mmCIF file of C-alpha atoms and ligand atoms in Angstrom:
data_model
loop_
_atom_site.group_PDB
_atom_site.id
_atom_site.type_symbol
_atom_site.label_atom_id
_atom_site.label_comp_id
_atom_site.label_asym_id
_atom_site.label_seq_id
_atom_site.Cartn_x
_atom_site.Cartn_y
_atom_site.Cartn_z
ATOM 1 C CA UNK A 264 41.033 0.394 -39.267
ATOM 2 C CA UNK A 265 42.434 -3.149 -39.151
ATOM 3 C CA UNK A 266 40.401 -5.999 -40.620
ATOM 4 C CA UNK A 267 39.809 -7.485 -37.150
ATOM 5 C CA UNK A 268 38.768 -4.193 -35.487
ATOM 6 C CA UNK A 269 35.294 -4.086 -33.986
ATOM 7 C CA UNK A 270 33.116 -1.825 -36.116
ATOM 8 C CA UNK A 271 29.499 -0.911 -35.354
ATOM 9 C CA UNK A 272 27.427 0.134 -38.373
ATOM 10 C CA UNK A 273 24.359 1.817 -36.873
ATOM 11 C CA UNK A 274 21.468 1.743 -39.356
ATOM 12 C CA UNK A 275 22.709 -1.206 -41.423
ATOM 13 C CA UNK A 276 19.229 -1.830 -42.847
ATOM 14 C CA UNK A 277 19.012 1.684 -44.271
ATOM 15 C CA UNK A 278 20.235 2.910 -47.633
ATOM 16 C CA UNK A 279 23.676 4.172 -46.578
ATOM 17 C CA UNK A 280 24.252 1.880 -43.599
ATOM 18 C CA UNK A 281 23.606 -1.187 -45.720
ATOM 19 C CA UNK A 282 26.003 -0.006 -48.381
ATOM 20 C CA UNK A 283 28.719 0.718 -45.778
ATOM 21 C CA UNK A 284 28.120 -2.700 -44.208
ATOM 22 C CA UNK A 285 28.468 -4.505 -47.553
ATOM 23 C CA UNK A 286 31.523 -2.462 -48.479
ATOM 24 C CA UNK A 287 33.288 -3.370 -45.224
ATOM 25 C CA UNK A 288 32.386 -7.036 -45.650
ATOM 26 C CA UNK A 289 33.800 -7.021 -49.187
ATOM 27 C CA UNK A 290 36.980 -5.369 -47.939
ATOM 28 C CA UNK A 291 37.441 -8.299 -45.531
ATOM 29 C CA UNK A 292 36.456 -6.757 -42.192
ATOM 30 C CA UNK A 293 35.461 -9.667 -39.984
ATOM 31 C CA UNK A 294 34.208 -8.027 -36.797
ATOM 32 C CA UNK A 295 31.268 -5.865 -37.851
ATOM 33 C CA UNK A 296 28.402 -5.496 -35.386
ATOM 34 C CA UNK A 297 24.860 -4.676 -36.504
ATOM 35 C CA UNK A 298 21.486 -4.488 -34.765
ATOM 36 C CA UNK A 299 18.118 -3.972 -36.416
ATOM 37 C CA UNK A 300 15.839 -1.309 -34.914
ATOM 38 C CA UNK A 301 13.718 -4.151 -33.491
ATOM 39 C CA UNK A 302 16.743 -5.628 -31.731
ATOM 40 C CA UNK A 303 18.007 -2.269 -30.462
ATOM 41 C CA UNK A 304 15.876 0.885 -30.378
ATOM 42 C CA UNK A 305 18.531 3.589 -30.607
ATOM 43 C CA UNK A 306 16.082 6.142 -29.186
ATOM 44 C CA UNK A 307 16.265 4.309 -25.858
ATOM 45 C CA UNK A 308 19.248 5.553 -23.850
ATOM 46 C CA UNK A 309 19.344 2.649 -21.383
ATOM 47 C CA UNK A 310 19.442 0.084 -24.197
ATOM 48 C CA UNK A 311 22.111 1.987 -26.118
ATOM 49 C CA UNK A 312 24.261 2.384 -22.979
ATOM 50 C CA UNK A 313 23.995 -1.345 -22.292
ATOM 51 C CA UNK A 314 24.829 -2.256 -25.885
ATOM 52 C CA UNK A 315 27.986 -0.086 -25.932
ATOM 53 C CA UNK A 316 29.059 -1.266 -22.478
ATOM 54 C CA UNK A 317 28.908 -4.913 -23.565
ATOM 55 C CA UNK A 318 30.091 -4.639 -27.181
ATOM 56 C CA UNK A 319 32.744 -1.900 -26.828
ATOM 57 C CA UNK A 320 33.043 -1.104 -30.561
ATOM 58 C CA UNK A 321 36.252 0.634 -31.657
ATOM 59 C CA UNK A 322 34.741 2.397 -34.673
ATOM 60 C CA UNK A 323 31.185 3.605 -35.294
ATOM 61 C CA UNK A 324 29.469 4.589 -38.535
ATOM 62 C CA UNK A 325 26.369 6.469 -37.345
ATOM 63 C CA UNK A 326 24.078 5.938 -40.329
ATOM 64 C CA UNK A 327 20.894 5.385 -38.315
ATOM 65 C CA UNK A 328 18.342 8.157 -38.710
ATOM 66 C CA UNK A 329 14.752 8.880 -39.575
ATOM 67 C CA UNK A 330 14.929 10.060 -43.167
ATOM 68 C CA UNK A 331 12.344 10.875 -45.809
ATOM 69 C CA UNK A 332 11.433 13.052 -48.752
ATOM 70 C CA UNK A 333 9.937 16.513 -48.798
ATOM 71 C CA UNK A 334 6.379 15.416 -48.017
ATOM 72 C CA UNK A 335 7.370 13.216 -45.063
ATOM 73 C CA UNK A 336 9.603 15.944 -43.620
ATOM 74 C CA UNK A 337 6.847 18.512 -43.976
ATOM 75 C CA UNK A 338 4.169 16.257 -42.470
ATOM 76 C CA UNK A 339 6.016 14.687 -39.530
ATOM 77 C CA UNK A 340 8.485 17.329 -38.294
ATOM 78 C CA UNK A 341 8.131 16.239 -34.674
ATOM 79 C CA UNK A 342 9.124 12.655 -35.504
ATOM 80 C CA UNK A 343 12.075 13.793 -37.613
ATOM 81 C CA UNK A 344 13.231 16.042 -34.789
ATOM 82 C CA UNK A 345 12.673 13.736 -31.820
ATOM 83 C CA UNK A 346 13.872 10.434 -33.290
ATOM 84 C CA UNK A 347 17.025 11.913 -34.761
ATOM 85 C CA UNK A 348 17.940 13.920 -31.681
ATOM 86 C CA UNK A 349 17.463 10.830 -29.473
ATOM 87 C CA UNK A 350 19.401 8.466 -31.754
ATOM 88 C CA UNK A 351 22.405 10.741 -32.131
ATOM 89 C CA UNK A 352 22.451 11.884 -28.480
ATOM 90 C CA UNK A 353 22.442 8.290 -27.283
ATOM 91 C CA UNK A 354 24.964 6.904 -29.752
ATOM 92 C CA UNK A 355 27.436 9.807 -29.670
ATOM 93 C CA UNK A 356 27.393 10.035 -25.867
ATOM 94 C CA UNK A 357 27.781 6.261 -25.468
ATOM 95 C CA UNK A 358 30.667 6.358 -27.954
ATOM 96 C CA UNK A 359 32.392 8.915 -25.726
ATOM 97 C CA UNK A 360 31.722 6.993 -22.474
ATOM 98 C CA UNK A 361 32.956 3.715 -23.973
ATOM 99 C CA UNK A 362 36.062 5.240 -25.576
ATOM 100 C CA UNK A 363 35.203 4.601 -29.212
ATOM 101 C CA UNK A 364 38.347 5.419 -31.240
ATOM 102 C CA UNK A 365 36.485 7.149 -34.046
ATOM 103 C CA UNK A 366 32.880 7.895 -34.987
ATOM 104 C CA UNK A 367 31.517 9.127 -38.310
ATOM 105 C CA UNK A 368 28.253 11.080 -38.149
ATOM 106 C CA UNK A 369 26.138 11.573 -41.264
ATOM 107 C CA UNK A 370 24.550 14.955 -41.833
ATOM 108 C CA UNK A 371 22.850 16.188 -44.994
ATOM 109 C CA UNK A 372 23.079 18.995 -47.545
ATOM 110 C CA UNK A 373 19.758 20.297 -46.169
ATOM 111 C CA UNK A 374 21.532 21.587 -43.044
ATOM 112 C CA UNK A 375 22.872 24.533 -45.055
ATOM 113 C CA UNK A 376 20.907 27.792 -45.323
ATOM 114 C CA UNK A 377 18.170 27.731 -47.970
ATOM 115 C CA UNK A 378 19.590 30.645 -49.941
ATOM 116 C CA UNK A 379 23.271 29.713 -49.762
ATOM 117 C CA UNK A 380 25.508 30.816 -52.641
ATOM 118 C CA UNK A 381 26.216 27.830 -54.930
ATOM 119 C CA UNK A 382 28.104 25.574 -54.790
ATOM 120 C CA UNK A 383 27.794 25.347 -51.006
ATOM 121 C CA UNK A 384 31.060 25.551 -49.122
ATOM 122 C CA UNK A 385 31.407 23.915 -45.681
ATOM 123 C CA UNK A 386 31.957 27.397 -44.199
ATOM 124 C CA UNK A 387 28.375 28.467 -45.074
ATOM 125 C CA UNK A 388 27.030 26.455 -42.136
ATOM 126 C CA UNK A 389 24.632 28.505 -39.940
ATOM 127 C CA UNK A 390 24.910 31.556 -42.191
ATOM 128 C CA UNK A 391 21.172 31.987 -42.812
ATOM 129 C CA UNK A 392 17.641 30.605 -42.512
ATOM 130 C CA UNK A 393 16.853 26.963 -43.248
ATOM 131 C CA UNK A 394 14.413 25.544 -45.794
ATOM 132 C CA UNK A 395 11.066 25.348 -43.916
ATOM 133 C CA UNK A 396 9.957 21.947 -45.340
ATOM 134 C CA UNK A 397 12.841 20.185 -43.587
ATOM 135 C CA UNK A 398 13.741 22.558 -40.781
ATOM 136 C CA UNK A 399 13.071 20.069 -37.964
ATOM 137 C CA UNK A 400 15.273 17.412 -39.574
ATOM 138 C CA UNK A 401 17.993 19.962 -40.342
ATOM 139 C CA UNK A 402 17.989 21.317 -36.770
ATOM 140 C CA UNK A 403 18.374 17.758 -35.443
ATOM 141 C CA UNK A 404 21.296 17.122 -37.804
ATOM 142 C CA UNK A 405 22.887 20.473 -36.894
ATOM 143 C CA UNK A 406 22.686 19.430 -33.245
ATOM 144 C CA UNK A 407 24.489 16.200 -34.140
ATOM 145 C CA UNK A 408 27.275 18.103 -35.892
ATOM 146 C CA UNK A 409 27.647 20.469 -32.931
ATOM 147 C CA UNK A 410 27.619 17.510 -30.541
ATOM 148 C CA UNK A 411 30.522 15.841 -32.378
ATOM 149 C CA UNK A 412 32.445 19.124 -32.353
ATOM 150 C CA UNK A 413 31.734 19.728 -28.646
ATOM 151 C CA UNK A 414 32.872 16.216 -27.666
ATOM 152 C CA UNK A 415 36.057 16.677 -29.695
ATOM 153 C CA UNK A 416 36.729 20.070 -28.071
ATOM 154 C CA UNK A 417 35.979 19.046 -24.489
ATOM 155 C CA UNK A 418 36.939 15.358 -24.413
ATOM 156 C CA UNK A 419 39.267 14.959 -27.405
ATOM 157 C CA UNK A 420 36.940 12.453 -29.133
ATOM 158 C CA UNK A 421 37.767 11.761 -32.783
ATOM 159 C CA UNK A 422 34.211 12.278 -34.065
ATOM 160 C CA UNK A 423 33.759 13.573 -37.618
ATOM 161 C CA UNK A 424 30.693 14.845 -39.520
ATOM 162 C CA UNK A 425 30.088 14.246 -43.216
ATOM 163 C CA UNK A 426 27.528 16.048 -45.425
ATOM 164 C CA UNK A 427 26.149 14.093 -48.394
ATOM 165 C CA UNK A 428 23.720 15.433 -51.030
ATOM 166 C CA UNK A 429 20.548 13.512 -52.036
ATOM 167 C CA UNK A 430 21.491 9.827 -52.048
ATOM 168 C CA UNK A 431 20.001 6.994 -54.105
ATOM 169 C CA UNK A 432 20.642 3.397 -55.064
ATOM 170 C CA UNK A 433 19.565 -0.191 -54.384
ATOM 171 C CA UNK A 434 17.759 -0.537 -51.048
ATOM 172 C CA UNK A 435 16.004 2.835 -51.175
ATOM 173 C CA UNK A 436 12.524 3.620 -49.854
ATOM 174 C CA UNK A 437 9.810 3.425 -52.557
ATOM 175 C CA UNK A 438 6.838 4.364 -50.392
ATOM 176 C CA UNK A 439 5.394 7.202 -52.500
ATOM 177 C CA UNK A 440 4.285 9.323 -49.509
ATOM 178 C CA UNK A 441 7.636 9.207 -47.759
ATOM 179 C CA UNK A 442 10.210 8.577 -50.482
ATOM 180 C CA UNK A 443 12.740 10.991 -51.932
ATOM 181 C CA UNK A 444 12.194 12.142 -55.478
ATOM 182 C CA UNK A 445 14.418 9.663 -57.324
ATOM 183 C CA UNK A 446 12.919 6.398 -56.015
ATOM 184 C CA UNK A 447 9.436 7.973 -56.189
ATOM 185 C CA UNK A 448 9.867 8.795 -59.877
ATOM 186 C CA UNK A 449 11.321 5.370 -60.728
ATOM 187 C CA UNK A 450 8.296 3.725 -59.159
ATOM 188 C CA UNK A 451 5.807 6.104 -60.792
ATOM 189 C CA UNK A 452 7.279 5.645 -64.277
ATOM 190 C CA UNK A 453 7.569 1.890 -63.859
ATOM 191 C CA UNK A 454 3.958 1.483 -62.715
ATOM 192 C CA UNK A 455 2.716 3.868 -65.412
ATOM 193 C CA UNK A 456 4.497 1.732 -68.010
ATOM 194 C CA UNK A 457 3.109 -1.595 -66.817
ATOM 195 C CA UNK A 458 -0.403 -0.114 -66.411
ATOM 196 C CA UNK A 459 -0.278 1.620 -69.807
ATOM 197 C CA UNK A 460 -0.998 4.994 -68.187
ATOM 198 C CA UNK A 461 -0.658 8.047 -70.398
ATOM 199 C CA UNK A 462 0.802 10.416 -67.809
ATOM 200 C CA UNK A 463 3.080 10.571 -64.780
ATOM 201 C CA UNK A 464 2.773 13.389 -62.252
ATOM 202 C CA UNK A 465 5.932 15.074 -61.001
ATOM 203 C CA UNK A 466 5.585 17.290 -57.929
ATOM 204 C CA UNK A 467 6.309 21.006 -57.944
ATOM 205 C CA UNK A 468 7.559 23.225 -60.762
ATOM 206 C CA UNK A 469 10.289 20.847 -61.967
ATOM 207 C CA UNK A 470 12.831 23.678 -61.685
ATOM 208 C CA UNK A 471 14.536 22.940 -58.313
ATOM 209 C CA UNK A 472 17.982 21.460 -58.762
ATOM 210 C CA UNK A 473 19.344 18.504 -56.822
ATOM 211 C CA UNK A 474 22.690 16.739 -56.635
ATOM 212 C CA UNK A 475 22.339 12.935 -56.605
ATOM 213 C CA UNK A 476 25.095 10.681 -55.262
ATOM 214 C CA UNK A 477 25.041 6.913 -55.795
ATOM 215 C CA UNK A 478 25.024 5.167 -52.429
ATOM 216 C CA UNK A 479 28.044 2.954 -53.219
ATOM 217 C CA UNK A 480 30.100 6.092 -53.882
ATOM 218 C CA UNK A 481 28.876 7.390 -50.513
ATOM 219 C CA UNK A 482 29.871 4.180 -48.723
ATOM 220 C CA UNK A 483 33.356 4.406 -50.198
ATOM 221 C CA UNK A 484 33.562 8.077 -49.136
ATOM 222 C CA UNK A 485 32.609 7.146 -45.554
ATOM 223 C CA UNK A 486 35.310 4.484 -45.433
ATOM 224 C CA UNK A 487 37.815 6.878 -47.033
ATOM 225 C CA UNK A 488 37.058 9.596 -44.461
ATOM 226 C CA UNK A 489 37.200 7.124 -41.592
ATOM 227 C CA UNK A 490 40.725 6.290 -42.735
ATOM 228 C CA UNK A 491 41.922 9.741 -43.804
ATOM 229 C CA UNK A 492 40.051 12.600 -42.122
ATOM 230 C CA UNK A 493 40.376 13.726 -38.506
ATOM 231 C CA UNK A 494 38.988 17.208 -37.957
ATOM 232 C CA UNK A 495 36.206 19.043 -36.186
ATOM 233 C CA UNK A 496 35.380 20.810 -39.471
ATOM 234 C CA UNK A 497 32.490 19.246 -41.393
ATOM 235 C CA UNK A 498 33.223 17.885 -44.865
ATOM 236 C CA UNK A 499 30.987 17.689 -47.966
ATOM 237 C CA UNK A 500 30.687 14.625 -50.187
ATOM 238 C CA UNK A 501 29.159 14.842 -53.653
ATOM 239 C CA UNK A 502 29.481 14.709 -57.406
ATOM 240 C CA UNK A 503 29.770 18.448 -58.049
ATOM 241 C CA UNK A 504 26.950 18.132 -60.614
ATOM 242 C CA UNK A 505 23.239 18.828 -60.234
ATOM 243 C CA UNK A 506 20.116 18.402 -62.377
ATOM 244 C CA UNK A 507 16.689 20.012 -62.405
ATOM 245 C CA UNK A 508 13.845 17.792 -61.240
ATOM 246 C CA UNK A 509 12.470 17.872 -64.774
ATOM 247 C CA UNK A 510 15.821 16.663 -66.156
ATOM 248 C CA UNK A 511 15.803 13.892 -63.562
ATOM 249 C CA UNK A 512 12.261 12.973 -64.619
ATOM 250 C CA UNK A 513 13.340 12.797 -68.276
ATOM 251 C CA UNK A 514 16.244 10.483 -67.393
ATOM 252 C CA UNK A 515 13.987 8.289 -65.228
ATOM 253 C CA UNK A 516 11.449 8.171 -68.069
ATOM 254 C CA UNK A 517 14.147 7.015 -70.488
ATOM 255 C CA UNK A 518 15.603 4.440 -68.106
ATOM 256 C CA UNK A 519 12.208 2.901 -67.309
ATOM 257 C CA UNK A 520 11.011 2.980 -70.906
ATOM 258 C CA UNK A 521 7.830 4.955 -70.176
ATOM 259 C CA UNK A 522 6.565 6.624 -73.357
ATOM 260 C CA UNK A 523 3.750 8.847 -72.046
ATOM 261 C CA UNK A 524 3.702 12.441 -70.831
ATOM 262 C CA UNK A 525 5.096 14.159 -67.765
ATOM 263 C CA UNK A 526 2.631 16.418 -65.899
ATOM 264 C CA UNK A 527 3.752 18.924 -63.231
ATOM 265 C CA UNK A 528 1.696 19.342 -60.036
ATOM 266 C CA UNK A 529 2.256 22.927 -58.893
ATOM 267 C CA UNK A 530 0.298 22.305 -55.673
ATOM 268 C CA UNK A 531 3.185 20.276 -54.278
ATOM 269 C CA UNK A 532 6.146 22.087 -52.646
ATOM 270 C CA UNK A 533 9.450 22.687 -54.438
ATOM 271 C CA UNK A 534 11.572 22.942 -51.304
ATOM 272 C CA UNK A 535 15.074 24.403 -51.588
ATOM 273 C CA UNK A 536 15.705 25.869 -55.058
ATOM 274 C CA UNK A 537 19.217 24.431 -55.227
ATOM 275 C CA UNK A 538 21.735 22.689 -52.922
ATOM 276 C CA UNK A 539 24.848 21.813 -54.891
ATOM 277 C CA UNK A 540 27.754 20.991 -52.613
ATOM 278 C CA UNK A 541 31.282 22.305 -53.089
ATOM 279 C CA UNK A 542 33.421 19.150 -53.002
ATOM 280 C CA UNK A 543 36.895 20.637 -53.465
ATOM 281 C CA UNK A 544 37.915 19.646 -49.941
ATOM 282 C CA UNK A 545 37.239 15.901 -50.252
ATOM 283 C CA UNK A 546 38.527 15.890 -53.854
ATOM 284 C CA UNK A 547 41.810 17.407 -52.641
ATOM 285 C CA UNK A 548 42.129 14.509 -50.180
ATOM 286 C CA UNK A 549 41.814 12.076 -53.092
ATOM 287 C CA UNK A 550 38.172 10.925 -53.161
ATOM 288 C CA UNK A 551 35.995 11.457 -56.260
ATOM 289 C CA UNK A 552 32.485 10.220 -57.093
ATOM 290 C CA UNK A 553 32.569 7.619 -59.861
ATOM 291 C CA UNK A 554 28.968 6.892 -60.842
ATOM 292 C CA UNK A 555 27.164 9.045 -63.401
ATOM 293 C CA UNK A 556 23.453 9.621 -62.870
ATOM 294 C CA UNK A 557 22.087 7.662 -65.825
ATOM 295 C CA UNK A 558 24.149 4.540 -65.080
ATOM 296 C CA UNK A 559 23.328 4.775 -61.364
ATOM 297 C CA UNK A 560 19.655 5.170 -62.136
ATOM 298 C CA UNK A 561 19.721 2.133 -64.456
ATOM 299 C CA UNK A 562 21.363 0.013 -61.747
ATOM 300 C CA UNK A 563 18.832 1.212 -59.204
ATOM 301 C CA UNK A 564 15.961 0.474 -61.572
ATOM 302 C CA UNK A 565 17.219 -3.074 -62.203
ATOM 303 C CA UNK A 566 17.270 -3.674 -58.458
ATOM 304 C CA UNK A 567 13.801 -2.127 -58.073
ATOM 305 C CA UNK A 568 12.312 -4.371 -60.782
ATOM 306 C CA UNK A 569 13.960 -7.485 -59.331
ATOM 307 C CA UNK A 570 12.688 -6.753 -55.819
ATOM 308 C CA UNK A 571 9.460 -4.984 -56.765
ATOM 309 C CA UNK A 572 7.084 -6.978 -54.538
ATOM 310 C CA UNK A 573 9.330 -6.471 -51.529
ATOM 311 C CA UNK A 574 9.718 -2.731 -52.062
ATOM 312 C CA UNK A 575 6.054 -1.942 -52.580
ATOM 313 C CA UNK A 576 5.044 -4.011 -49.537
ATOM 314 C CA UNK A 577 7.041 -1.674 -47.290
ATOM 315 C CA UNK A 578 5.211 1.347 -45.849
ATOM 316 C CA UNK A 579 7.958 3.093 -44.000
ATOM 317 C CA UNK A 580 10.573 5.739 -43.584
ATOM 318 C CA UNK A 581 14.044 4.799 -44.694
ATOM 319 C CA UNK A 582 16.975 4.729 -42.345
ATOM 320 C CA UNK A 583 19.665 7.233 -43.233
ATOM 321 C CA UNK A 584 19.423 8.513 -46.793
ATOM 322 C CA UNK A 585 20.772 11.960 -46.323
HETATM 323 O O1 LIG B 777 13.756 14.286 -52.805
HETATM 324 P P1 LIG B 777 12.787 15.210 -52.211
HETATM 325 O O2 LIG B 777 11.575 14.623 -51.589
HETATM 326 O O3 LIG B 777 13.468 16.072 -51.106
HETATM 327 O O4 LIG B 777 12.270 16.247 -53.342
HETATM 328 P P2 LIG B 777 14.328 17.422 -50.954
HETATM 329 C C1 LIG B 777 13.134 16.915 -54.208
HETATM 330 C C2 LIG B 777 12.340 17.690 -55.224
HETATM 331 O O5 LIG B 777 11.669 16.770 -56.096
HETATM 332 C C3 LIG B 777 11.244 18.611 -54.662
HETATM 333 C C4 LIG B 777 10.327 17.140 -56.267
HETATM 334 O O6 LIG B 777 11.234 19.811 -55.399
HETATM 335 C C5 LIG B 777 9.963 17.810 -54.935
HETATM 336 O O7 LIG B 777 8.802 18.612 -55.067
HETATM 337 N N1 LIG B 777 9.505 15.971 -56.625
HETATM 338 C C6 LIG B 777 8.902 15.774 -57.827
HETATM 339 C C7 LIG B 777 9.202 14.925 -55.843
HETATM 340 N N2 LIG B 777 8.180 14.653 -57.802
HETATM 341 C C8 LIG B 777 8.360 14.089 -56.588
HETATM 342 C C9 LIG B 777 7.855 12.896 -56.004
HETATM 343 O O8 LIG B 777 7.102 12.121 -56.573
HETATM 344 N N3 LIG B 777 8.281 12.632 -54.726
HETATM 345 C C10 LIG B 777 9.135 13.475 -54.060
HETATM 346 N N4 LIG B 777 9.509 13.142 -52.819
HETATM 347 N N5 LIG B 777 9.572 14.629 -54.595
HETATM 348 C C11 LIG B 777 14.727 16.291 -48.718
HETATM 349 C C12 LIG B 777 14.628 16.731 -47.285
HETATM 350 O O9 LIG B 777 14.523 17.426 -49.423
HETATM 351 O O10 LIG B 777 16.001 15.854 -49.103
HETATM 352 C C13 LIG B 777 15.354 15.824 -46.378
HETATM 353 O O11 LIG B 777 13.286 16.941 -46.955
HETATM 354 C C14 LIG B 777 16.733 15.489 -46.877
HETATM 355 O O12 LIG B 777 15.403 16.376 -45.119
HETATM 356 C C15 LIG B 777 16.678 15.010 -48.294
HETATM 357 O O13 LIG B 777 17.575 16.589 -46.783
HETATM 358 C C16 LIG B 777 18.043 14.767 -48.904
HETATM 359 O O14 LIG B 777 15.637 17.313 -51.668
HETATM 360 O O15 LIG B 777 13.521 18.627 -51.287
#
């Protein structure tokens, strides 16, 4: 991409989209287009067609999606299915019609079978049953991957699909019903500390393992792949390291300075036991994650404290997390 190329970052108010947007700005790209969901509802085909016809972007980062944690996915499967299918159908098809040079589609580690061998290789796609708590979201994302591959095969479109693990960082969603585990725990520990509570409740058994990637590492990976990867094969992005939820809770407790007890709520679902991505392929191309979990969590916590009133006033789903 040249610095004057027209680049559309779809979902620039979400966790990943915002980080990609800021990264491109810092790199000196001067022709980045963004639209909030109020300005352009990506579920509406007519509006998306019109937008692409007028703007004619050359490159598209498709980071717009309905995303949420285990509870949100389990409670609103229809919304996760419908919104994501509509957004990606509209954007990917319009990118083809308007001759976009390259499009990057974001998937998620939850698209792999629930009982995949670990770490999860890209070739394990569609090798088994999905995790039920996020099946609707995963099916939508699988459709997006297959759509990119089909448009490459039939029309020669340079559309690529990238699979991140659980993402976190400044700009995350802290709505406790809908958030992913990491922002939820930061908020719970922080509020327990300021309210002098004795305990914090962590959902599930604490034994599931998750791989957490700092969003700025993810933004750099997206840019790197936009520049260096042109294939119909999906590609994983990650740290190669995972932690149990209890380990994560202990780190979040330390970072926030909470001194009370952690209680486990076994009535809440665990979800997938483990989803550690094999990242040999992207590492061989030259990209590596840089941020370790404790430093990333500290940075995220600083941002959360600084913008606390803003974050807790938002009752929402995040745009693309993973
Ligand atoms: O991050 P999370 O909501 O989503 O939950 P998934 C990860 C694990 O953390 C689960 C536990 O075992 C939860 O039970 N957990 C503990 C908590 N305490 C909490 C809490 O306070 N809030 C939350 N949310 N979890 C999502 C998928 O799966 O991951 C999405 O549903 C997407 O579709 C995303 O793939 C990356 O990692 O289980």
